[in-house]
Amino acid sequence: MLKILKARLLQGHRTGSFPDTAPTLPDRFAGLPEVQSCTEKDCAACAEICPTGAILKGESGVVLDMGKCIFCRKCENACSAGKIKLTGNHDTASFTREGLVRAASSPAYEYELQPNEVIKSLCGKSLKIRQISAGGCAACELDFNVLNTLAWDMGRFGIQVVASPRHADCVLITGPVSKNMLLALKKTFDAVPDPAFVIACGSCAISGGLFRGNDEVCNGVEDILKVDLYVPGCPPHPATLLEALLRFIGRNPGKLRNLSVK
């Protein structure tokens, strides 16, 4: 026992300073897209190269759907005019599907807080999550599981993963929802006590991602269950996920970093 206590003292505090301070992200990190007005009407290089159809090019300019985007930077590299840029902003989650769509006419980014008073009152101090992999590749699943480690420790905010949906407040869904997983997904969600909430994690869960249009998938969860939080990415970074979950329960981590709030 003394050896264990000594080892623990020597290890010290291992949890990172996020969300009190901004996360340390690599230079290659691709976050919130910035789209500028494009006057090149005959150029559609960004839309043509996008592997998931996340970009539309029309007379009004470029529209980028983060719900379909896999943040591969192909559009950014294809645009010789530099009208599309993937920034280092990790906070990309939205409470609405429309909030994932970026265009030159989109308002300047503002820190969005939970608008649903029911969710804030029920989950503000404790959020129990049942994670469902509905045909995922394990990337989103692994980055979500990281939040249970000492480095991120989402349990300090009252956020926990539970084994049974009967103990859960919400389901966090990953994967494009394969037809083989459809019944299991519905049964799991039905077992969650009312009111039950849904978090779509990753581009596959939101829109089908790279698997969109395949006969064996349902193109995400949107047409199956009502989604209360969208977390785009392929996969979403752990900082993106934790920030989204904190905002989901009504916390304001952005206040600590002096971010603008709406």
mmCIF file of C-alpha atoms in Angstrom:
data_model
loop_
_atom_site.group_PDB
_atom_site.id
_atom_site.type_symbol
_atom_site.label_atom_id
_atom_site.label_comp_id
_atom_site.label_asym_id
_atom_site.label_seq_id
_atom_site.Cartn_x
_atom_site.Cartn_y
_atom_site.Cartn_z
ATOM 1 C CA MET A 1 0.000 0.000 0.000
ATOM 2 C CA LEU A 2 2.841 2.410 0.835
ATOM 3 C CA LYS A 3 4.415 1.739 -2.564
ATOM 4 C CA ILE A 4 1.108 2.512 -4.276
ATOM 5 C CA LEU A 5 0.704 5.776 -2.382
ATOM 6 C CA LYS A 6 4.298 6.744 -3.176
ATOM 7 C CA ALA A 7 3.810 6.013 -6.871
ATOM 8 C CA ARG A 8 0.629 8.071 -6.901
ATOM 9 C CA LEU A 9 2.376 11.036 -5.276
ATOM 10 C CA LEU A 10 5.211 10.850 -7.788
ATOM 11 C CA GLN A 11 2.808 10.706 -10.716
ATOM 12 C CA GLY A 12 1.168 13.950 -9.748
ATOM 13 C CA HIS A 13 -1.782 15.511 -11.576
ATOM 14 C CA ARG A 14 -2.237 14.021 -15.063
ATOM 15 C CA THR A 15 -5.449 15.683 -16.238
ATOM 16 C CA GLY A 16 -4.964 18.414 -18.837
ATOM 17 C CA SER A 17 -5.966 22.039 -18.335
ATOM 18 C CA PHE A 18 -8.723 21.915 -20.966
ATOM 19 C CA PRO A 19 -11.378 23.369 -20.942
ATOM 20 C CA ASP A 20 -9.977 26.119 -18.696
ATOM 21 C CA THR A 21 -7.428 26.822 -21.397
ATOM 22 C CA ALA A 22 -7.560 26.231 -25.135
ATOM 23 C CA PRO A 23 -6.402 22.762 -26.229
ATOM 24 C CA THR A 24 -2.973 22.264 -27.747
ATOM 25 C CA LEU A 25 -3.625 21.031 -31.277
ATOM 26 C CA PRO A 26 -1.151 19.996 -33.998
ATOM 27 C CA ASP A 27 -0.538 22.266 -36.975
ATOM 28 C CA ARG A 28 -2.238 19.769 -39.266
ATOM 29 C CA PHE A 29 -5.486 19.900 -37.279
ATOM 30 C CA ALA A 30 -8.462 20.788 -39.486
ATOM 31 C CA GLY A 31 -11.266 22.552 -37.662
ATOM 32 C CA LEU A 32 -14.115 24.988 -38.283
ATOM 33 C CA PRO A 33 -14.201 25.914 -42.006
ATOM 34 C CA GLU A 34 -14.092 29.513 -43.136
ATOM 35 C CA VAL A 35 -15.722 30.159 -46.509
ATOM 36 C CA GLN A 36 -15.219 33.402 -48.402
ATOM 37 C CA SER A 37 -17.295 34.839 -51.223
ATOM 38 C CA CYS A 38 -16.236 33.315 -54.544
ATOM 39 C CA THR A 39 -16.653 35.142 -57.858
ATOM 40 C CA GLU A 40 -15.201 32.351 -59.989
ATOM 41 C CA LYS A 41 -18.541 31.131 -61.362
ATOM 42 C CA ASP A 42 -17.004 28.660 -63.803
ATOM 43 C CA CYS A 43 -14.767 27.066 -61.170
ATOM 44 C CA ALA A 44 -16.131 24.127 -59.191
ATOM 45 C CA ALA A 45 -12.859 22.430 -58.283
ATOM 46 C CA CYS A 46 -13.715 22.277 -54.573
ATOM 47 C CA ALA A 47 -17.102 20.655 -55.173
ATOM 48 C CA GLU A 48 -15.749 18.198 -57.733
ATOM 49 C CA ILE A 49 -12.953 16.924 -55.507
ATOM 50 C CA CYS A 50 -15.010 16.543 -52.321
ATOM 51 C CA PRO A 51 -15.384 12.785 -51.608
ATOM 52 C CA THR A 52 -18.630 13.150 -49.636
ATOM 53 C CA GLY A 53 -20.536 15.839 -51.556
ATOM 54 C CA ALA A 54 -20.167 18.270 -48.663
ATOM 55 C CA ILE A 55 -19.659 21.254 -50.977
ATOM 56 C CA LEU A 56 -22.142 22.881 -53.306
ATOM 57 C CA LYS A 57 -21.112 25.578 -55.760
ATOM 58 C CA GLY A 58 -23.828 27.870 -57.068
ATOM 59 C CA GLU A 59 -24.387 31.429 -58.166
ATOM 60 C CA SER A 60 -24.401 32.566 -54.547
ATOM 61 C CA GLY A 61 -20.981 31.017 -53.930
ATOM 62 C CA VAL A 62 -19.659 28.047 -51.990
ATOM 63 C CA VAL A 63 -21.660 26.253 -49.312
ATOM 64 C CA LEU A 64 -19.889 23.700 -47.107
ATOM 65 C CA ASP A 65 -21.865 21.221 -45.014
ATOM 66 C CA MET A 66 -19.851 20.135 -41.961
ATOM 67 C CA GLY A 67 -22.354 17.339 -41.407
ATOM 68 C CA LYS A 68 -20.996 15.651 -44.538
ATOM 69 C CA CYS A 69 -17.428 16.967 -44.371
ATOM 70 C CA ILE A 70 -14.613 14.618 -43.339
ATOM 71 C CA PHE A 71 -12.141 17.538 -42.964
ATOM 72 C CA CYS A 72 -9.703 16.010 -45.460
ATOM 73 C CA ARG A 73 -8.537 19.436 -46.761
ATOM 74 C CA LYS A 74 -8.954 18.392 -50.414
ATOM 75 C CA CYS A 75 -11.210 21.383 -51.074
ATOM 76 C CA GLU A 76 -8.758 23.742 -49.403
ATOM 77 C CA ASN A 77 -5.899 22.421 -51.534
ATOM 78 C CA ALA A 78 -7.968 22.484 -54.727
ATOM 79 C CA CYS A 79 -9.041 26.115 -54.338
ATOM 80 C CA SER A 80 -6.324 28.197 -55.982
ATOM 81 C CA ALA A 81 -8.065 31.378 -54.827
ATOM 82 C CA GLY A 82 -7.932 30.332 -51.182
ATOM 83 C CA LYS A 83 -11.658 30.818 -50.614
ATOM 84 C CA ILE A 84 -11.942 27.785 -48.306
ATOM 85 C CA LYS A 85 -9.837 27.427 -45.189
ATOM 86 C CA LEU A 86 -10.023 24.880 -42.395
ATOM 87 C CA THR A 87 -9.091 26.776 -39.257
ATOM 88 C CA GLY A 88 -7.671 25.595 -35.945
ATOM 89 C CA ASN A 89 -10.989 26.166 -34.153
ATOM 90 C CA HIS A 90 -11.940 22.825 -32.594
ATOM 91 C CA ASP A 91 -15.435 23.859 -31.474
ATOM 92 C CA THR A 92 -17.632 22.754 -34.385
ATOM 93 C CA ALA A 93 -20.662 21.150 -32.716
ATOM 94 C CA SER A 94 -24.171 22.525 -33.203
ATOM 95 C CA PHE A 95 -27.600 22.002 -31.676
ATOM 96 C CA THR A 96 -29.217 22.279 -35.110
ATOM 97 C CA ARG A 97 -28.493 20.693 -38.471
ATOM 98 C CA GLU A 98 -28.573 24.122 -40.106
ATOM 99 C CA GLY A 99 -25.805 25.261 -37.784
ATOM 100 C CA LEU A 100 -23.381 22.902 -39.536
ATOM 101 C CA VAL A 101 -23.690 24.668 -42.873
ATOM 102 C CA ARG A 102 -20.976 27.223 -43.596
ATOM 103 C CA ALA A 103 -21.054 29.850 -46.328
ATOM 104 C CA ALA A 104 -19.684 33.313 -47.022
ATOM 105 C CA SER A 105 -22.989 34.691 -45.728
ATOM 106 C CA SER A 106 -22.722 32.757 -42.450
ATOM 107 C CA PRO A 107 -22.498 34.956 -39.364
ATOM 108 C CA ALA A 108 -19.203 35.261 -37.548
ATOM 109 C CA TYR A 109 -18.605 32.323 -35.232
ATOM 110 C CA GLU A 110 -20.120 32.669 -31.797
ATOM 111 C CA TYR A 111 -20.006 30.305 -28.849
ATOM 112 C CA GLU A 112 -23.379 28.546 -28.727
ATOM 113 C CA LEU A 113 -24.915 27.435 -25.437
ATOM 114 C CA GLN A 114 -27.665 24.877 -24.782
ATOM 115 C CA PRO A 115 -31.012 26.425 -25.821
ATOM 116 C CA ASN A 116 -33.136 23.578 -24.415
ATOM 117 C CA GLU A 117 -34.086 24.362 -20.815
ATOM 118 C CA VAL A 118 -35.324 20.793 -20.245
ATOM 119 C CA ILE A 119 -31.908 19.334 -21.043
ATOM 120 C CA LYS A 120 -30.173 21.956 -18.889
ATOM 121 C CA SER A 121 -32.390 21.228 -15.884
ATOM 122 C CA LEU A 122 -32.224 17.433 -16.174
ATOM 123 C CA CYS A 123 -28.591 16.983 -17.229
ATOM 124 C CA GLY A 124 -26.836 20.053 -15.836
ATOM 125 C CA LYS A 125 -25.125 18.179 -13.017
ATOM 126 C CA SER A 126 -25.137 14.612 -14.312
ATOM 127 C CA LEU A 127 -25.182 13.154 -17.819
ATOM 128 C CA LYS A 128 -25.278 9.397 -18.349
ATOM 129 C CA ILE A 129 -24.431 8.291 -21.886
ATOM 130 C CA ARG A 130 -25.062 4.979 -23.623
ATOM 131 C CA GLN A 131 -22.747 4.845 -26.632
ATOM 132 C CA ILE A 132 -23.963 2.962 -29.708
ATOM 133 C CA SER A 133 -21.641 2.003 -32.553
ATOM 134 C CA ALA A 134 -24.053 1.672 -35.468
ATOM 135 C CA GLY A 135 -21.613 0.289 -38.018
ATOM 136 C CA GLY A 136 -18.759 2.668 -37.246
ATOM 137 C CA CYS A 137 -15.098 2.123 -38.171
ATOM 138 C CA ALA A 138 -14.041 2.639 -34.511
ATOM 139 C CA ALA A 139 -12.377 6.040 -35.054
ATOM 140 C CA CYS A 140 -15.174 8.066 -33.437
ATOM 141 C CA GLU A 141 -15.594 5.377 -30.816
ATOM 142 C CA LEU A 142 -11.918 5.490 -29.839
ATOM 143 C CA ASP A 143 -11.756 9.279 -29.618
ATOM 144 C CA PHE A 144 -14.881 9.267 -27.460
ATOM 145 C CA ASN A 145 -13.409 6.568 -25.206
ATOM 146 C CA VAL A 146 -10.337 8.793 -24.688
ATOM 147 C CA LEU A 147 -12.537 11.137 -22.660
ATOM 148 C CA ASN A 148 -12.674 8.491 -19.927
ATOM 149 C CA THR A 149 -8.896 8.542 -19.456
ATOM 150 C CA LEU A 150 -7.039 10.554 -16.827
ATOM 151 C CA ALA A 151 -5.864 13.029 -19.467
ATOM 152 C CA TRP A 152 -9.422 14.232 -20.173
ATOM 153 C CA ASP A 153 -11.466 12.866 -17.238
ATOM 154 C CA MET A 154 -14.959 13.870 -18.327
ATOM 155 C CA GLY A 155 -16.247 12.285 -15.102
ATOM 156 C CA ARG A 156 -15.164 15.431 -13.207
ATOM 157 C CA PHE A 157 -18.067 17.198 -14.933
ATOM 158 C CA GLY A 158 -20.586 14.514 -14.008
ATOM 159 C CA ILE A 159 -20.486 12.943 -17.493
ATOM 160 C CA GLN A 160 -20.306 9.160 -17.490
ATOM 161 C CA VAL A 161 -20.767 6.225 -19.849
ATOM 162 C CA VAL A 162 -23.204 3.567 -18.657
ATOM 163 C CA ALA A 163 -23.539 -0.037 -19.740
ATOM 164 C CA SER A 164 -27.320 -0.170 -19.810
ATOM 165 C CA PRO A 165 -29.605 2.191 -21.728
ATOM 166 C CA ARG A 166 -32.019 1.958 -18.797
ATOM 167 C CA HIS A 167 -29.525 3.984 -16.770
ATOM 168 C CA ALA A 168 -28.877 6.550 -19.529
ATOM 169 C CA ASP A 169 -30.083 10.075 -20.222
ATOM 170 C CA CYS A 170 -29.042 9.961 -23.866
ATOM 171 C CA VAL A 171 -27.478 7.847 -26.575
ATOM 172 C CA LEU A 172 -24.322 8.894 -28.408
ATOM 173 C CA ILE A 173 -24.395 7.332 -31.858
ATOM 174 C CA THR A 174 -21.406 6.693 -34.107
ATOM 175 C CA GLY A 175 -21.330 5.133 -37.555
ATOM 176 C CA PRO A 176 -23.576 5.492 -40.634
ATOM 177 C CA VAL A 177 -26.279 3.234 -39.095
ATOM 178 C CA SER A 178 -25.913 0.037 -41.059
ATOM 179 C CA LYS A 179 -29.143 -1.811 -41.785
ATOM 180 C CA ASN A 180 -27.877 -4.669 -39.643
ATOM 181 C CA MET A 181 -27.669 -2.283 -36.669
ATOM 182 C CA LEU A 182 -30.941 -0.448 -37.256
ATOM 183 C CA LEU A 183 -33.110 -2.671 -35.054
ATOM 184 C CA ALA A 184 -30.511 -2.742 -32.268
ATOM 185 C CA LEU A 185 -30.293 1.047 -32.381
ATOM 186 C CA LYS A 186 -34.057 1.456 -32.111
ATOM 187 C CA LYS A 187 -34.348 -1.069 -29.284
ATOM 188 C CA THR A 188 -31.525 0.579 -27.340
ATOM 189 C CA PHE A 189 -33.027 4.036 -27.707
ATOM 190 C CA ASP A 190 -36.484 2.760 -26.714
ATOM 191 C CA ALA A 191 -34.963 1.400 -23.495
ATOM 192 C CA VAL A 192 -33.729 4.847 -22.431
ATOM 193 C CA PRO A 193 -36.148 6.446 -19.933
ATOM 194 C CA ASP A 194 -38.092 9.470 -21.187
ATOM 195 C CA PRO A 195 -37.103 12.124 -21.985
ATOM 196 C CA ALA A 196 -34.319 10.523 -24.022
ATOM 197 C CA PHE A 197 -31.844 12.597 -26.011
ATOM 198 C CA VAL A 198 -29.671 11.857 -29.043
ATOM 199 C CA ILE A 199 -26.110 12.918 -29.873
ATOM 200 C CA ALA A 200 -24.866 12.251 -33.420
ATOM 201 C CA CYS A 201 -21.080 11.883 -33.280
ATOM 202 C CA GLY A 202 -19.103 12.128 -36.514
ATOM 203 C CA SER A 203 -19.991 12.697 -40.144
ATOM 204 C CA CYS A 204 -21.167 9.086 -40.554
ATOM 205 C CA ALA A 205 -23.747 9.394 -37.779
ATOM 206 C CA ILE A 206 -24.898 12.768 -39.080
ATOM 207 C CA SER A 207 -25.143 12.082 -42.804
ATOM 208 C CA GLY A 208 -23.622 8.711 -43.673
ATOM 209 C CA GLY A 209 -20.178 10.181 -44.315
ATOM 210 C CA LEU A 210 -18.078 8.253 -46.799
ATOM 211 C CA PHE A 211 -20.711 5.502 -46.814
ATOM 212 C CA ARG A 212 -23.548 7.833 -47.832
ATOM 213 C CA GLY A 213 -25.665 6.353 -50.614
ATOM 214 C CA ASN A 214 -24.589 2.765 -49.968
ATOM 215 C CA ASP A 215 -27.462 0.277 -50.016
ATOM 216 C CA GLU A 216 -26.378 -1.197 -46.681
ATOM 217 C CA VAL A 217 -26.564 1.998 -44.605
ATOM 218 C CA CYS A 218 -29.287 4.429 -43.534
ATOM 219 C CA ASN A 219 -27.211 7.587 -44.199
ATOM 220 C CA GLY A 220 -26.914 8.434 -40.538
ATOM 221 C CA VAL A 221 -29.419 8.784 -37.746
ATOM 222 C CA GLU A 222 -31.238 11.962 -38.747
ATOM 223 C CA ASP A 223 -34.182 10.250 -40.454
ATOM 224 C CA ILE A 224 -34.458 7.691 -37.649
ATOM 225 C CA LEU A 225 -34.290 9.687 -34.412
ATOM 226 C CA LYS A 226 -34.534 13.353 -33.478
ATOM 227 C CA VAL A 227 -30.999 14.627 -32.900
ATOM 228 C CA ASP A 228 -30.312 17.047 -30.027
ATOM 229 C CA LEU A 229 -26.584 17.604 -30.655
ATOM 230 C CA TYR A 230 -24.484 17.285 -33.817
ATOM 231 C CA VAL A 231 -20.726 16.784 -33.451
ATOM 232 C CA PRO A 232 -19.094 16.792 -36.913
ATOM 233 C CA GLY A 233 -15.711 15.302 -37.723
ATOM 234 C CA CYS A 234 -14.046 12.151 -39.019
ATOM 235 C CA PRO A 235 -13.499 11.582 -36.177
ATOM 236 C CA PRO A 236 -14.224 14.564 -33.910
ATOM 237 C CA HIS A 237 -11.205 15.483 -31.795
ATOM 238 C CA PRO A 238 -11.581 14.681 -28.061
ATOM 239 C CA ALA A 239 -11.517 18.445 -27.348
ATOM 240 C CA THR A 240 -14.364 18.924 -29.827
ATOM 241 C CA LEU A 241 -16.356 16.172 -28.157
ATOM 242 C CA LEU A 242 -15.777 17.309 -24.578
ATOM 243 C CA GLU A 243 -16.565 20.930 -25.398
ATOM 244 C CA ALA A 244 -19.768 19.797 -27.136
ATOM 245 C CA LEU A 245 -20.832 17.671 -24.171
ATOM 246 C CA LEU A 246 -20.198 20.514 -21.733
ATOM 247 C CA ARG A 247 -22.288 22.877 -23.827
ATOM 248 C CA PHE A 248 -24.939 20.155 -24.100
ATOM 249 C CA ILE A 249 -25.417 20.038 -20.329
ATOM 250 C CA GLY A 250 -25.538 23.820 -20.108
ATOM 251 C CA ARG A 251 -21.983 24.519 -18.996
ATOM 252 C CA ASN A 252 -20.082 27.491 -20.421
ATOM 253 C CA PRO A 253 -16.423 26.477 -20.792
ATOM 254 C CA GLY A 254 -15.925 29.263 -23.318
ATOM 255 C CA LYS A 255 -16.443 31.849 -20.598
ATOM 256 C CA LEU A 256 -13.161 30.782 -19.037
ATOM 257 C CA ARG A 257 -11.409 31.509 -22.322
ATOM 258 C CA ASN A 258 -13.215 34.809 -22.972
ATOM 259 C CA LEU A 259 -15.056 33.556 -26.050
ATOM 260 C CA SER A 260 -18.104 35.384 -27.383
ATOM 261 C CA VAL A 261 -21.362 33.716 -26.400
ATOM 262 C CA LYS A 262 -24.861 33.681 -27.803
#
